[in-house]
mmCIF file with all atom_site columns, C-alpha atoms in Angstrom:
data_model
loop_
_atom_site.group_PDB
_atom_site.id
_atom_site.type_symbol
_atom_site.label_atom_id
_atom_site.label_alt_id
_atom_site.label_comp_id
_atom_site.label_asym_id
_atom_site.label_entity_id
_atom_site.label_seq_id
_atom_site.pdbx_PDB_ins_code
_atom_site.Cartn_x
_atom_site.Cartn_y
_atom_site.Cartn_z
_atom_site.occupancy
_atom_site.B_iso_or_equiv
_atom_site.pdbx_formal_charge
_atom_site.auth_seq_id
_atom_site.auth_comp_id
_atom_site.auth_asym_id
_atom_site.auth_atom_id
_atom_site.pdbx_PDB_model_num
ATOM 1  C CA . MET A 1 1  ? 76.652 108.448 30.879 1.00 0.00 ? 1  MET A CA 1
ATOM 2  C CA . THR A 1 2  ? 73.917 105.874 31.212 1.00 0.00 ? 2  THR A CA 1
ATOM 3  C CA . VAL A 1 3  ? 73.833 103.603 34.242 1.00 0.00 ? 3  VAL A CA 1
ATOM 4  C CA . PRO A 1 4  ? 71.774 101.388 34.973 1.00 0.00 ? 4  PRO A CA 1
ATOM 5  C CA . HIS A 1 5  ? 68.410 101.018 33.269 1.00 0.00 ? 5  HIS A CA 1
ATOM 6  C CA . THR A 1 6  ? 68.950 104.024 30.980 1.00 0.00 ? 6  THR A CA 1
ATOM 7  C CA . GLN A 1 7  ? 69.398 106.575 33.738 1.00 0.00 ? 7  GLN A CA 1
ATOM 8  C CA . HIS A 1 8  ? 71.585 109.516 32.803 1.00 0.00 ? 8  HIS A CA 1
ATOM 9  C CA . PHE A 1 9  ? 74.165 111.113 35.079 1.00 0.00 ? 9  PHE A CA 1
ATOM 10 C CA . ALA A 1 10 ? 76.227 114.259 34.774 1.00 0.00 ? 10 ALA A CA 1
ATOM 11 C CA . SER A 1 11 ? 79.430 112.470 35.803 1.00 0.00 ? 11 SER A CA 1
ATOM 12 C CA . TRP A 1 12 ? 80.832 109.046 36.546 1.00 0.00 ? 12 TRP A CA 1
ATOM 13 C CA . ASP A 1 13 ? 81.077 110.033 40.213 1.00 0.00 ? 13 ASP A CA 1
ATOM 14 C CA . GLU A 1 14 ? 77.327 110.648 40.238 1.00 0.00 ? 14 GLU A CA 1
ATOM 15 C CA . ALA A 1 15 ? 76.683 107.278 38.582 1.00 0.00 ? 15 ALA A CA 1
ATOM 16 C CA . ILE A 1 16 ? 78.907 105.518 41.113 1.00 0.00 ? 16 ILE A CA 1
ATOM 17 C CA . ALA A 1 17 ? 77.146 107.268 44.003 1.00 0.00 ? 17 ALA A CA 1
ATOM 18 C CA . HIS A 1 18 ? 73.790 106.131 42.611 1.00 0.00 ? 18 HIS A CA 1
ATOM 19 C CA . CYS A 1 19 ? 74.959 102.518 42.453 1.00 0.00 ? 19 CYS A CA 1
ATOM 20 C CA . VAL A 1 20 ? 76.382 102.712 45.968 1.00 0.00 ? 20 VAL A CA 1
ATOM 21 C CA . ALA A 1 21 ? 73.009 104.020 47.196 1.00 0.00 ? 21 ALA A CA 1
ATOM 22 C CA . LEU A 1 22 ? 71.247 101.090 45.506 1.00 0.00 ? 22 LEU A CA 1
ATOM 23 C CA . HIS A 1 23 ? 73.741 98.723  47.118 1.00 0.00 ? 23 HIS A CA 1
ATOM 24 C CA . GLN A 1 24 ? 73.169 100.248 50.560 1.00 0.00 ? 24 GLN A CA 1
ATOM 25 C CA . GLN A 1 25 ? 69.396 99.961  50.083 1.00 0.00 ? 25 GLN A CA 1
ATOM 26 C CA . GLY A 1 26 ? 69.760 96.235  49.474 1.00 0.00 ? 26 GLY A CA 1
ATOM 27 C CA . GLU A 1 27 ? 69.198 96.399  45.726 1.00 0.00 ? 27 GLU A CA 1
ATOM 28 C CA . ILE A 1 28 ? 72.384 94.479  45.173 1.00 0.00 ? 28 ILE A CA 1
ATOM 29 C CA . ALA A 1 29 ? 71.560 93.030  41.752 1.00 0.00 ? 29 ALA A CA 1
ATOM 30 C CA . ARG A 1 30 ? 70.719 96.475  40.356 1.00 0.00 ? 30 ARG A CA 1
ATOM 31 C CA . ALA A 1 31 ? 73.871 97.935  41.906 1.00 0.00 ? 31 ALA A CA 1
ATOM 32 C CA . GLU A 1 32 ? 75.975 95.144  40.412 1.00 0.00 ? 32 GLU A CA 1
ATOM 33 C CA . GLU A 1 33 ? 74.496 95.819  36.968 1.00 0.00 ? 33 GLU A CA 1
ATOM 34 C CA . GLY A 1 34 ? 75.406 99.473  37.335 1.00 0.00 ? 34 GLY A CA 1
ATOM 35 C CA . TYR A 1 35 ? 78.934 98.700  38.469 1.00 0.00 ? 35 TYR A CA 1
ATOM 36 C CA . ALA A 1 36 ? 79.341 96.402  35.453 1.00 0.00 ? 36 ALA A CA 1
ATOM 37 C CA . GLN A 1 37 ? 78.191 99.159  33.098 1.00 0.00 ? 37 GLN A CA 1
ATOM 38 C CA . ILE A 1 38 ? 80.539 101.685 34.683 1.00 0.00 ? 38 ILE A CA 1
ATOM 39 C CA . LEU A 1 39 ? 83.443 99.249  34.329 1.00 0.00 ? 39 LEU A CA 1
ATOM 40 C CA . LEU A 1 40 ? 82.796 99.049  30.582 1.00 0.00 ? 40 LEU A CA 1
ATOM 41 C CA . ALA A 1 41 ? 83.882 102.694 30.403 1.00 0.00 ? 41 ALA A CA 1
ATOM 42 C CA . LEU A 1 42 ? 86.297 102.733 33.354 1.00 0.00 ? 42 LEU A CA 1
ATOM 43 C CA . PRO A 1 43 ? 87.717 99.182  33.449 1.00 0.00 ? 43 PRO A CA 1
ATOM 44 C CA . ASP A 1 44 ? 90.490 99.928  35.950 1.00 0.00 ? 44 ASP A CA 1
ATOM 45 C CA . HIS A 1 45 ? 88.504 101.990 38.465 1.00 0.00 ? 45 HIS A CA 1
ATOM 46 C CA . PRO A 1 46 ? 89.638 100.452 41.788 1.00 0.00 ? 46 PRO A CA 1
ATOM 47 C CA . GLU A 1 47 ? 86.618 101.468 43.863 1.00 0.00 ? 47 GLU A CA 1
ATOM 48 C CA . VAL A 1 48 ? 84.108 100.177 41.323 1.00 0.00 ? 48 VAL A CA 1
ATOM 49 C CA . LEU A 1 49 ? 86.060 96.945  40.886 1.00 0.00 ? 49 LEU A CA 1
ATOM 50 C CA . ARG A 1 50 ? 85.924 96.403  44.655 1.00 0.00 ? 50 ARG A CA 1
ATOM 51 C CA . LEU A 1 51 ? 82.243 97.308  44.902 1.00 0.00 ? 51 LEU A CA 1
ATOM 52 C CA . ARG A 1 52 ? 81.281 95.004  42.038 1.00 0.00 ? 52 ARG A CA 1
ATOM 53 C CA . GLY A 1 53 ? 83.320 92.205  43.610 1.00 0.00 ? 53 GLY A CA 1
ATOM 54 C CA . LEU A 1 54 ? 81.507 92.729  46.889 1.00 0.00 ? 54 LEU A CA 1
ATOM 55 C CA . ALA A 1 55 ? 78.112 92.790  45.179 1.00 0.00 ? 55 ALA A CA 1
ATOM 56 C CA . LEU A 1 56 ? 78.872 89.609  43.244 1.00 0.00 ? 56 LEU A CA 1
ATOM 57 C CA . SER A 1 57 ? 79.924 87.903  46.464 1.00 0.00 ? 57 SER A CA 1
ATOM 58 C CA . GLN A 1 58 ? 76.686 88.991  48.127 1.00 0.00 ? 58 GLN A CA 1
ATOM 59 C CA . LEU A 1 59 ? 74.766 87.545  45.174 1.00 0.00 ? 59 LEU A CA 1
ATOM 60 C CA . ASP A 1 60 ? 76.388 84.127  45.777 1.00 0.00 ? 60 ASP A CA 1
ATOM 61 C CA . ARG A 1 61 ? 78.688 84.647  42.794 1.00 0.00 ? 61 ARG A CA 1
ATOM 62 C CA . ALA A 1 62 ? 81.887 84.694  44.831 1.00 0.00 ? 62 ALA A CA 1
ATOM 63 C CA . ALA A 1 63 ? 83.905 82.947  42.119 1.00 0.00 ? 63 ALA A CA 1
ATOM 64 C CA . GLU A 1 64 ? 83.298 85.983  39.902 1.00 0.00 ? 64 GLU A CA 1
ATOM 65 C CA . GLY A 1 65 ? 83.639 88.526  42.693 1.00 0.00 ? 65 GLY A CA 1
ATOM 66 C CA . LEU A 1 66 ? 86.842 87.373  44.345 1.00 0.00 ? 66 LEU A CA 1
ATOM 67 C CA . PRO A 1 67 ? 89.189 88.328  41.461 1.00 0.00 ? 67 PRO A CA 1
ATOM 68 C CA . LEU A 1 68 ? 87.683 91.822  41.439 1.00 0.00 ? 68 LEU A CA 1
ATOM 69 C CA . LEU A 1 69 ? 88.193 92.170  45.182 1.00 0.00 ? 69 LEU A CA 1
ATOM 70 C CA . GLN A 1 70 ? 91.821 91.117  44.727 1.00 0.00 ? 70 GLN A CA 1
ATOM 71 C CA . ALA A 1 71 ? 92.444 93.518  41.830 1.00 0.00 ? 71 ALA A CA 1
#
């Protein structure tokens, strides 16, 4: 599992936790990239959909984020 920027994780949960940590540290664009990569493998993951929607909204891309928040 590679997310983001060629980092390797033992599990998807670990990758998600890494992206959440980036998000909490204010590195929203990097977190959003990671969420997008995770969703390529887990397209229906509700938590990651919500987190990516939130990140997109915070990046002034609400039109993209809102459908994910509603999913």
